[in-house]
mmCIF file of C-alpha atoms in Angstrom:
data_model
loop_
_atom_site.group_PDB
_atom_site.id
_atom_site.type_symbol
_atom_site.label_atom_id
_atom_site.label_comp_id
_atom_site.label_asym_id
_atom_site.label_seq_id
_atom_site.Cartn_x
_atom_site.Cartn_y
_atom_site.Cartn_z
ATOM 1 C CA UNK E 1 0.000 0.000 0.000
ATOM 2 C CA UNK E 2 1.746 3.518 -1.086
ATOM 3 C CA UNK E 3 0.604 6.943 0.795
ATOM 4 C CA UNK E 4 1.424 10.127 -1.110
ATOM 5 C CA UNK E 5 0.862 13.306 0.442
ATOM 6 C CA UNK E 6 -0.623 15.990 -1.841
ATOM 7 C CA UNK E 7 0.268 19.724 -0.914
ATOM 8 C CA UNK E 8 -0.284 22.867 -2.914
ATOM 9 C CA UNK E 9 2.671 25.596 -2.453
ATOM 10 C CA UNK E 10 2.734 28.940 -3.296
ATOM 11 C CA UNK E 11 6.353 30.384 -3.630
ATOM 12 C CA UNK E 12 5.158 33.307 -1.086
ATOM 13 C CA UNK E 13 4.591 30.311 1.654
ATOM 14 C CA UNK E 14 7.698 28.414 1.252
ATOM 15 C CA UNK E 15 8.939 29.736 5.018
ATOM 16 C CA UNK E 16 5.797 28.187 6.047
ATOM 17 C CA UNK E 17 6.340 25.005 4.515
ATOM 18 C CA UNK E 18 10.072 24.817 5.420
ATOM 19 C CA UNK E 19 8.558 24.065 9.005
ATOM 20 C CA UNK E 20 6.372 21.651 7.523
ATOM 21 C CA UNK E 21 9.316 20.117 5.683
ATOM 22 C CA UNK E 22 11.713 19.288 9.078
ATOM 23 C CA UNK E 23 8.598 17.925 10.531
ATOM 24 C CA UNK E 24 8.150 15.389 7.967
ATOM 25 C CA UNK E 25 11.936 15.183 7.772
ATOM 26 C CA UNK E 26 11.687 13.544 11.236
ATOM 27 C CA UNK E 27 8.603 12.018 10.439
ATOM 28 C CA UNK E 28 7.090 10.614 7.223
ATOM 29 C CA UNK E 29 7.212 6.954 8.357
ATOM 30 C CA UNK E 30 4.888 4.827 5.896
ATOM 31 C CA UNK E 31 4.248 8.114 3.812
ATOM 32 C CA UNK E 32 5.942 7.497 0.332
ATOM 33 C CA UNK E 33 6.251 10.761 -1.111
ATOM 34 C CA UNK E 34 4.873 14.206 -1.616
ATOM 35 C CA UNK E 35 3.307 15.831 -4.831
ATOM 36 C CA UNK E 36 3.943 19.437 -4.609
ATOM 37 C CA UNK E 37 1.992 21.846 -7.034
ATOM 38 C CA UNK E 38 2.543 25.229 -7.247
ATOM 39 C CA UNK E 39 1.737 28.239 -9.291
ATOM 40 C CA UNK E 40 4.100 28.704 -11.929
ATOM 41 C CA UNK E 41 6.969 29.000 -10.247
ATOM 42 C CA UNK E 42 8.104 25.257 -10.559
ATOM 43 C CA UNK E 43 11.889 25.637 -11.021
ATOM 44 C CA UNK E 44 11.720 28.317 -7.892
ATOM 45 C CA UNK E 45 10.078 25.947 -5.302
ATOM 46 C CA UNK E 46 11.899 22.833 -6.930
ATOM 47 C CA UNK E 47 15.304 24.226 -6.331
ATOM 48 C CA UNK E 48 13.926 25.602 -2.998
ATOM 49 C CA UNK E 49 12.712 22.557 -1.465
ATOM 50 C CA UNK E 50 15.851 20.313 -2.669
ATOM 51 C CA UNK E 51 14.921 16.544 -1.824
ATOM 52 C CA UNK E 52 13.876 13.859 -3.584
ATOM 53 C CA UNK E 53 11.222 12.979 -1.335
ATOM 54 C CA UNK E 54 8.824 15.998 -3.394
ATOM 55 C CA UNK E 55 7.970 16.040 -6.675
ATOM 56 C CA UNK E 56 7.148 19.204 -7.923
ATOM 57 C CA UNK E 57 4.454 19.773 -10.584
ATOM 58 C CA UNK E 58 3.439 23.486 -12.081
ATOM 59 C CA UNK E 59 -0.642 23.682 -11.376
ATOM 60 C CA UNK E 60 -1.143 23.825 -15.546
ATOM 61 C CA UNK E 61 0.663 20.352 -15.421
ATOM 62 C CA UNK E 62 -2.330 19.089 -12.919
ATOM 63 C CA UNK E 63 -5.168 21.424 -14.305
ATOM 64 C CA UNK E 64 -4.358 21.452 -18.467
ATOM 65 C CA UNK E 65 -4.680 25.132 -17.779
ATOM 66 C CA UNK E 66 -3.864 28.021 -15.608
ATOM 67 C CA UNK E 67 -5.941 27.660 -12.687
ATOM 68 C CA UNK E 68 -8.996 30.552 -12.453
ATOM 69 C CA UNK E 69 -8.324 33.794 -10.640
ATOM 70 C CA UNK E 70 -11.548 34.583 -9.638
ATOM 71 C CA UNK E 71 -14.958 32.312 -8.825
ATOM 72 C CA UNK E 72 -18.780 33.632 -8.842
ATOM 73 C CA UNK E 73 -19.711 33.535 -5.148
ATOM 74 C CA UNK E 74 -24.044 32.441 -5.585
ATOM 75 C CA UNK E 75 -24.568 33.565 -1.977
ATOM 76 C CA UNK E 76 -22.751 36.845 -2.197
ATOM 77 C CA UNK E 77 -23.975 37.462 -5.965
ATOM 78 C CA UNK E 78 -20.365 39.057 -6.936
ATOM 79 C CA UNK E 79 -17.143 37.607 -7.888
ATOM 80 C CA UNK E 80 -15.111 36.079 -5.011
ATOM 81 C CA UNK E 81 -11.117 35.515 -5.536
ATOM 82 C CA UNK E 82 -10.760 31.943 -6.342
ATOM 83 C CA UNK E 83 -7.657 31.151 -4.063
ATOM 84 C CA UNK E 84 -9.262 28.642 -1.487
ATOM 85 C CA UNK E 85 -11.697 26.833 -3.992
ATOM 86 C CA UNK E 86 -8.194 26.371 -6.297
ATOM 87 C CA UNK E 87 -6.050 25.108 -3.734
ATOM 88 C CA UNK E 88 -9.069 22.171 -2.987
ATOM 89 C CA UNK E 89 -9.310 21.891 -7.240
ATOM 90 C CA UNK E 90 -5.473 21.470 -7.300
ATOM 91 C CA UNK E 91 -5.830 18.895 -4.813
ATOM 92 C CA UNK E 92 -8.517 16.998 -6.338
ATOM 93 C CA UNK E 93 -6.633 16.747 -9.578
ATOM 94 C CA UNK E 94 -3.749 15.918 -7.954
ATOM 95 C CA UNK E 95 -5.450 12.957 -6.552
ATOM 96 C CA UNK E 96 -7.260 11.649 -9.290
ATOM 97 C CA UNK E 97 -3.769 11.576 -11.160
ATOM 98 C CA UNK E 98 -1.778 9.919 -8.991
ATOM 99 C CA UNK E 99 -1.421 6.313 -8.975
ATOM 100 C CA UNK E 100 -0.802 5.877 -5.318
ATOM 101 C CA UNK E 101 -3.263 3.597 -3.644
ATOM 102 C CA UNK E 102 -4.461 6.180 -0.998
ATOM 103 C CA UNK E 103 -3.745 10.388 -1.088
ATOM 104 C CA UNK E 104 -3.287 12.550 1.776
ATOM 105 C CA UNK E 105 -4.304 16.054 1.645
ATOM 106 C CA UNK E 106 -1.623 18.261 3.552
ATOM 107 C CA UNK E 107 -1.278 22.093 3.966
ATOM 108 C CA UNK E 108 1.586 24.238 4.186
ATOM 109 C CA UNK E 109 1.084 25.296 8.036
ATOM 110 C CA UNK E 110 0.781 21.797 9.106
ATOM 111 C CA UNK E 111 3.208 19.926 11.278
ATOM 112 C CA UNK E 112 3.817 16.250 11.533
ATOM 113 C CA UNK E 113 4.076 15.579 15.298
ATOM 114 C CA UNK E 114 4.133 11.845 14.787
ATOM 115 C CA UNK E 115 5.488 9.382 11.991
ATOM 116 C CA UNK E 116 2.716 8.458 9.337
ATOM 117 C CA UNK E 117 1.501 5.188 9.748
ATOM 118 C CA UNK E 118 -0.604 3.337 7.383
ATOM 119 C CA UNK E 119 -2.077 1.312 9.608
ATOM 120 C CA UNK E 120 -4.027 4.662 11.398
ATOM 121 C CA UNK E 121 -4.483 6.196 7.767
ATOM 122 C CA UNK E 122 -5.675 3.336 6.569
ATOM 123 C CA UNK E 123 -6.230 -0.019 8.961
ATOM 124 C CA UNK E 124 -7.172 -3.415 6.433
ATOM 125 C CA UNK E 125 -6.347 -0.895 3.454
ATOM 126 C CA UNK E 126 -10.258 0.675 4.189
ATOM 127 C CA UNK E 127 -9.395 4.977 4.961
ATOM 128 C CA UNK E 128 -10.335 6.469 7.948
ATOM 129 C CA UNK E 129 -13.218 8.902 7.287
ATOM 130 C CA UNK E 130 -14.364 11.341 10.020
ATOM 131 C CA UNK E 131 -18.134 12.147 10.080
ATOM 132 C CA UNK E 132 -19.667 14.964 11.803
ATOM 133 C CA UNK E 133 -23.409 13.631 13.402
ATOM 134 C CA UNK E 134 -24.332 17.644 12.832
ATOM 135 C CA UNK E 135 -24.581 19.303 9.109
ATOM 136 C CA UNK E 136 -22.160 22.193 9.254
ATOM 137 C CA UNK E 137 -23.011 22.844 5.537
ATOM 138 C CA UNK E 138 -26.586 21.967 4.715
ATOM 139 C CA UNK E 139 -26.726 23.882 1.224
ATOM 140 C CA UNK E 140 -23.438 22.087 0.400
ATOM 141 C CA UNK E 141 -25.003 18.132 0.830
ATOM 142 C CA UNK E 142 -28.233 18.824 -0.816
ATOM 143 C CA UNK E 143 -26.580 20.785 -3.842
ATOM 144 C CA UNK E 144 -23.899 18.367 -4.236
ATOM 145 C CA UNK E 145 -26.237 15.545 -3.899
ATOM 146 C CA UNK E 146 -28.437 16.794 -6.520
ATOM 147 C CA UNK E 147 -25.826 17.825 -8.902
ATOM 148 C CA UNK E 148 -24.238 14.148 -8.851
ATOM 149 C CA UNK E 149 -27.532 12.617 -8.315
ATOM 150 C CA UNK E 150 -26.882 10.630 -5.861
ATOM 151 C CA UNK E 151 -28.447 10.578 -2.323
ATOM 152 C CA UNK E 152 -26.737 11.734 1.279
ATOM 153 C CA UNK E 153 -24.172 9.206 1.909
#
């Protein structure tokens, strides 16, 4: 079973992720390798970064495409900038290209206190899901649910 972390980067956060870095450093354990995918500045963050453990992918490499600057907000009725609702589309695609058996979604500002084990991510090779018992976004499970048409897992 392979465990690749996925972890977008901006070349603005890389002091951020340099503390994220040492703490995987220390402790990546079963984790096989990170996919790093930032915004044009590939070479930049590549050379920054400097270990073989990341693998560092421009976002038009994951996307086809430059990734959108701005997204229409429904609720606010106005244009919203897109950087939150990219950095979840860069995962995505990052996922659904990689041919590790399971993905971990990691952030810049994280740090790895203990050494990834497979067996917690992933005990009998089923992931470990967390579900809330309250609906912190109703709007969000009843318009995803009819836009895939599928009913509330």
């Amino acid at each position: 079973m392979t465990i690749t972390g996925i972890l977008p980067v901006l070349e603005r956060d890389l002091d951020r992720f340099a503390i994220l870095q040492a703490s995987l450093l220390a402790n990546r354990g079963d984790l096989a390798g990170c996919v790093v995918i930032t915004d044009g500045n590939r070479e930049t963050v590549a050379a920054q970064i400097n270990d073989p453990f990341y693998t560092v992918f421009d976002e038009t490499a994951i996307l086809g495409r430059r990734a959108p600057k701005w997204v229409f907000n429904w609720q606010k009725k106005r244009p919203s900038h897109a950087g939150w609702y990219v950095q979840q589309l860069l995962k995505l695609a990052a996922v659904a290209a990689s041919t590790s058996d399971f993905c971990l979604t990691l952030d810049g500002d994280l740090i790895a206190l203990k050494p990834f084990d497979e067996g917690a991510v992933a005990p009998g090779g089923i992931a470990v899901a967390q579900v809330h018992p309250d609906d912190a976004h109703p709007l969000w499970y009843v318009g995803s649910s009819r836009v895939l048409g599928m009913g509330r897992s």
